[in-house]
Amino acid sequence: MGAILATETLAKHLRPGSHGTTFGGNPLACAAANAVLDVLLAPGFLDSVAARGDALHAALRGLVRDMPNVFSGVRGLGLMLGLECVVPNTDIQAACLAEGLLTVAAGENVLRIVPPLTLTNEDAREGVARLRRAGLRCLPEHSLAAAQ
């Protein structure tokens, strides 16, 4: 869903058809956007998202504390988080995938974690447990044990 605002001076140069979108005026897209807004703007929804983000951030800080040979820090706000990695982030991403957890390697050796806004506390606990197992897979001693 998008919109454009322009001053009258600029808007006079926008003729019909000169500024359009593929889905412009699509009733289904508008209905879907309204349904999403109904959820996002419901009383307490964004407060609960912020609380889950704070809890996940704290759990990830614990992971960094417990696994300093794998993770060096946490960054981000809310549920848009990143784990700074000591080992290559692509190694952690592959290990996460092996644990059934989708993540994205990003930037300067960061593992991006962007769960849905509907994340539950149980989902977060399970996700951190999978991250921990993925981190263990990336430790050199794990590689040696697996090779033997």
PDB file of C-alpha atoms in Angstrom:
ATOM      1  CA  MET A   1       0.000   0.000   0.000  1.00  0.00           C
ATOM      2  CA  GLY A   2       1.426   3.352  -0.876  1.00  0.00           C
ATOM      3  CA  ALA A   3       0.526   6.967  -1.247  1.00  0.00           C
ATOM      4  CA  ILE A   4       2.135  10.114  -2.556  1.00  0.00           C
ATOM      5  CA  LEU A   5       1.750  13.616  -1.212  1.00  0.00           C
ATOM      6  CA  ALA A   6       2.858  16.638  -3.191  1.00  0.00           C
ATOM      7  CA  THR A   7       2.511  20.359  -2.982  1.00  0.00           C
ATOM      8  CA  GLU A   8       0.150  21.943  -5.469  1.00  0.00           C
ATOM      9  CA  THR A   9       3.169  23.330  -7.337  1.00  0.00           C
ATOM     10  CA  LEU A  10       4.523  19.821  -7.948  1.00  0.00           C
ATOM     11  CA  ALA A  11       1.180  18.043  -8.263  1.00  0.00           C
ATOM     12  CA  LYS A  12       0.169  20.135 -11.294  1.00  0.00           C
ATOM     13  CA  HIS A  13       2.867  18.276 -13.267  1.00  0.00           C
ATOM     14  CA  LEU A  14       1.387  14.840 -12.472  1.00  0.00           C
ATOM     15  CA  ARG A  15      -1.049  14.066 -15.259  1.00  0.00           C
ATOM     16  CA  PRO A  16      -3.394  11.035 -15.243  1.00  0.00           C
ATOM     17  CA  GLY A  17      -1.313   7.985 -16.104  1.00  0.00           C
ATOM     18  CA  SER A  18       2.052   9.657 -15.469  1.00  0.00           C
ATOM     19  CA  HIS A  19       2.312   8.290 -11.956  1.00  0.00           C
ATOM     20  CA  GLY A  20       0.724   4.906 -11.453  1.00  0.00           C
ATOM     21  CA  THR A  21       1.256   1.499  -9.963  1.00  0.00           C
ATOM     22  CA  THR A  22       0.649  -2.058 -10.997  1.00  0.00           C
ATOM     23  CA  PHE A  23      -1.889  -2.550  -8.218  1.00  0.00           C
ATOM     24  CA  GLY A  24      -3.248   1.009  -8.071  1.00  0.00           C
ATOM     25  CA  GLY A  25      -6.935   1.017  -7.272  1.00  0.00           C
ATOM     26  CA  ASN A  26      -7.047  -2.748  -6.802  1.00  0.00           C
ATOM     27  CA  PRO A  27      -9.980  -3.424  -4.416  1.00  0.00           C
ATOM     28  CA  LEU A  28      -8.494  -6.713  -3.164  1.00  0.00           C
ATOM     29  CA  ALA A  29      -5.115  -5.095  -2.361  1.00  0.00           C
ATOM     30  CA  CYS A  30      -6.916  -2.262  -0.548  1.00  0.00           C
ATOM     31  CA  ALA A  31      -9.065  -4.707   1.446  1.00  0.00           C
ATOM     32  CA  ALA A  32      -5.953  -6.692   2.433  1.00  0.00           C
ATOM     33  CA  ALA A  33      -4.149  -3.503   3.490  1.00  0.00           C
ATOM     34  CA  ASN A  34      -7.170  -2.437   5.569  1.00  0.00           C
ATOM     35  CA  ALA A  35      -7.264  -5.856   7.269  1.00  0.00           C
ATOM     36  CA  VAL A  36      -3.571  -5.554   8.158  1.00  0.00           C
ATOM     37  CA  LEU A  37      -4.121  -2.056   9.523  1.00  0.00           C
ATOM     38  CA  ASP A  38      -7.042  -3.317  11.632  1.00  0.00           C
ATOM     39  CA  VAL A  39      -4.665  -5.776  13.322  1.00  0.00           C
ATOM     40  CA  LEU A  40      -1.715  -3.371  13.645  1.00  0.00           C
ATOM     41  CA  LEU A  41      -3.846  -0.601  15.099  1.00  0.00           C
ATOM     42  CA  ALA A  42      -5.806  -2.791  17.518  1.00  0.00           C
ATOM     43  CA  PRO A  43      -5.328  -1.647  21.114  1.00  0.00           C
ATOM     44  CA  GLY A  44      -2.273  -3.270  22.669  1.00  0.00           C
ATOM     45  CA  PHE A  45      -1.024  -5.080  19.545  1.00  0.00           C
ATOM     46  CA  LEU A  46       2.092  -2.971  18.952  1.00  0.00           C
ATOM     47  CA  ASP A  47       2.788  -2.824  22.697  1.00  0.00           C
ATOM     48  CA  SER A  48       2.821  -6.630  22.773  1.00  0.00           C
ATOM     49  CA  VAL A  49       5.116  -6.715  19.724  1.00  0.00           C
ATOM     50  CA  ALA A  50       7.520  -4.339  21.490  1.00  0.00           C
ATOM     51  CA  ALA A  51       7.463  -6.502  24.628  1.00  0.00           C
ATOM     52  CA  ARG A  52       8.218  -9.664  22.627  1.00  0.00           C
ATOM     53  CA  GLY A  53      11.019  -7.785  20.858  1.00  0.00           C
ATOM     54  CA  ASP A  54      12.518  -6.776  24.207  1.00  0.00           C
ATOM     55  CA  ALA A  55      12.307 -10.363  25.464  1.00  0.00           C
ATOM     56  CA  LEU A  56      13.892 -11.747  22.288  1.00  0.00           C
ATOM     57  CA  HIS A  57      16.652  -9.132  22.450  1.00  0.00           C
ATOM     58  CA  ALA A  58      17.409 -10.159  26.054  1.00  0.00           C
ATOM     59  CA  ALA A  59      17.480 -13.850  25.087  1.00  0.00           C
ATOM     60  CA  LEU A  60      19.872 -13.086  22.233  1.00  0.00           C
ATOM     61  CA  ARG A  61      22.134 -11.115  24.590  1.00  0.00           C
ATOM     62  CA  GLY A  62      22.231 -14.258  26.743  1.00  0.00           C
ATOM     63  CA  LEU A  63      23.209 -16.275  23.682  1.00  0.00           C
ATOM     64  CA  VAL A  64      26.048 -13.819  22.976  1.00  0.00           C
ATOM     65  CA  ARG A  65      27.187 -14.087  26.595  1.00  0.00           C
ATOM     66  CA  ASP A  66      27.099 -17.913  26.492  1.00  0.00           C
ATOM     67  CA  MET A  67      28.704 -18.297  23.051  1.00  0.00           C
ATOM     68  CA  PRO A  68      31.385 -15.577  22.672  1.00  0.00           C
ATOM     69  CA  ASN A  69      33.300 -17.716  20.151  1.00  0.00           C
ATOM     70  CA  VAL A  70      30.291 -17.606  17.813  1.00  0.00           C
ATOM     71  CA  PHE A  71      28.388 -14.359  18.507  1.00  0.00           C
ATOM     72  CA  SER A  72      29.760 -10.972  19.559  1.00  0.00           C
ATOM     73  CA  GLY A  73      26.708  -8.733  19.861  1.00  0.00           C
ATOM     74  CA  VAL A  74      23.070  -7.986  19.166  1.00  0.00           C
ATOM     75  CA  ARG A  75      21.751  -5.036  17.216  1.00  0.00           C
ATOM     76  CA  GLY A  76      18.368  -3.784  16.118  1.00  0.00           C
ATOM     77  CA  LEU A  77      15.023  -2.781  17.581  1.00  0.00           C
ATOM     78  CA  GLY A  78      11.742  -4.544  18.132  1.00  0.00           C
ATOM     79  CA  LEU A  79      11.619  -7.747  16.113  1.00  0.00           C
ATOM     80  CA  MET A  80      14.146  -6.577  13.488  1.00  0.00           C
ATOM     81  CA  LEU A  81      17.326  -7.922  15.037  1.00  0.00           C
ATOM     82  CA  GLY A  82      20.793  -8.968  14.024  1.00  0.00           C
ATOM     83  CA  LEU A  83      23.405 -11.136  15.675  1.00  0.00           C
ATOM     84  CA  GLU A  84      26.966  -9.962  15.125  1.00  0.00           C
ATOM     85  CA  CYS A  85      28.999 -13.077  14.352  1.00  0.00           C
ATOM     86  CA  VAL A  86      32.545 -14.084  15.203  1.00  0.00           C
ATOM     87  CA  VAL A  87      32.454 -16.964  12.714  1.00  0.00           C
ATOM     88  CA  PRO A  88      31.336 -16.267   9.129  1.00  0.00           C
ATOM     89  CA  ASN A  89      27.662 -15.318   9.103  1.00  0.00           C
ATOM     90  CA  THR A  90      27.109 -17.594   6.101  1.00  0.00           C
ATOM     91  CA  ASP A  91      28.286 -20.566   8.213  1.00  0.00           C
ATOM     92  CA  ILE A  92      25.767 -19.660  10.919  1.00  0.00           C
ATOM     93  CA  GLN A  93      23.041 -19.157   8.320  1.00  0.00           C
ATOM     94  CA  ALA A  94      23.686 -22.635   6.881  1.00  0.00           C
ATOM     95  CA  ALA A  95      23.693 -24.153  10.387  1.00  0.00           C
ATOM     96  CA  CYS A  96      20.396 -22.364  11.157  1.00  0.00           C
ATOM     97  CA  LEU A  97      18.868 -23.794   8.001  1.00  0.00           C
ATOM     98  CA  ALA A  98      19.991 -27.272   9.115  1.00  0.00           C
ATOM     99  CA  GLU A  99      18.119 -26.567  12.375  1.00  0.00           C
ATOM    100  CA  GLY A 100      14.979 -25.536  10.460  1.00  0.00           C
ATOM    101  CA  LEU A 101      15.408 -21.819  11.150  1.00  0.00           C
ATOM    102  CA  LEU A 102      15.344 -19.268   8.328  1.00  0.00           C
ATOM    103  CA  THR A 103      17.744 -16.356   8.749  1.00  0.00           C
ATOM    104  CA  VAL A 104      19.585 -14.005   6.399  1.00  0.00           C
ATOM    105  CA  ALA A 105      23.304 -13.271   6.235  1.00  0.00           C
ATOM    106  CA  ALA A 106      23.635  -9.495   6.111  1.00  0.00           C
ATOM    107  CA  GLY A 107      26.137  -6.673   6.157  1.00  0.00           C
ATOM    108  CA  GLU A 108      29.314  -6.824   8.147  1.00  0.00           C
ATOM    109  CA  ASN A 109      29.106 -10.442   9.323  1.00  0.00           C
ATOM    110  CA  VAL A 110      25.629 -10.125  10.817  1.00  0.00           C
ATOM    111  CA  LEU A 111      22.915 -12.755  10.951  1.00  0.00           C
ATOM    112  CA  ARG A 112      19.563 -11.009  10.408  1.00  0.00           C
ATOM    113  CA  ILE A 113      16.608 -12.288  12.441  1.00  0.00           C
ATOM    114  CA  VAL A 114      13.208 -10.913  11.446  1.00  0.00           C
ATOM    115  CA  PRO A 115      10.387 -13.026  12.898  1.00  0.00           C
ATOM    116  CA  PRO A 116       6.743 -12.236  12.192  1.00  0.00           C
ATOM    117  CA  LEU A 117       4.875  -9.766  14.371  1.00  0.00           C
ATOM    118  CA  THR A 118       2.748 -12.694  15.548  1.00  0.00           C
ATOM    119  CA  LEU A 119       5.784 -14.350  17.196  1.00  0.00           C
ATOM    120  CA  THR A 120       4.802 -16.021  20.472  1.00  0.00           C
ATOM    121  CA  ASN A 121       7.013 -16.386  23.539  1.00  0.00           C
ATOM    122  CA  GLU A 122       7.219 -20.125  22.832  1.00  0.00           C
ATOM    123  CA  ASP A 123       8.249 -19.429  19.220  1.00  0.00           C
ATOM    124  CA  ALA A 124      10.987 -17.107  20.485  1.00  0.00           C
ATOM    125  CA  ARG A 125      12.287 -19.712  22.970  1.00  0.00           C
ATOM    126  CA  GLU A 126      12.356 -22.347  20.230  1.00  0.00           C
ATOM    127  CA  GLY A 127      14.100 -19.955  17.834  1.00  0.00           C
ATOM    128  CA  VAL A 128      16.818 -19.127  20.359  1.00  0.00           C
ATOM    129  CA  ALA A 129      17.292 -22.842  21.101  1.00  0.00           C
ATOM    130  CA  ARG A 130      17.763 -23.479  17.374  1.00  0.00           C
ATOM    131  CA  LEU A 131      20.208 -20.564  17.154  1.00  0.00           C
ATOM    132  CA  ARG A 132      22.156 -22.084  20.055  1.00  0.00           C
ATOM    133  CA  ARG A 133      22.327 -25.476  18.299  1.00  0.00           C
ATOM    134  CA  ALA A 134      23.349 -23.740  15.074  1.00  0.00           C
ATOM    135  CA  GLY A 135      26.091 -21.911  16.952  1.00  0.00           C
ATOM    136  CA  LEU A 136      27.366 -25.191  18.381  1.00  0.00           C
ATOM    137  CA  ARG A 137      27.574 -26.591  14.854  1.00  0.00           C
ATOM    138  CA  CYS A 138      29.944 -23.739  13.967  1.00  0.00           C
ATOM    139  CA  LEU A 139      32.425 -24.272  16.791  1.00  0.00           C
ATOM    140  CA  PRO A 140      35.734 -25.837  15.696  1.00  0.00           C
ATOM    141  CA  GLU A 141      35.460 -28.591  18.310  1.00  0.00           C
ATOM    142  CA  HIS A 142      32.088 -29.622  16.840  1.00  0.00           C
ATOM    143  CA  SER A 143      33.658 -29.900  13.387  1.00  0.00           C
ATOM    144  CA  LEU A 144      36.426 -32.111  14.753  1.00  0.00           C
ATOM    145  CA  ALA A 145      33.961 -34.384  16.551  1.00  0.00           C
ATOM    146  CA  ALA A 146      31.804 -34.661  13.427  1.00  0.00           C
ATOM    147  CA  ALA A 147      34.832 -35.592  11.289  1.00  0.00           C
ATOM    148  CA  GLN A 148      35.850 -38.455  13.582  1.00  0.00           C
TER     149      GLN A 148
END
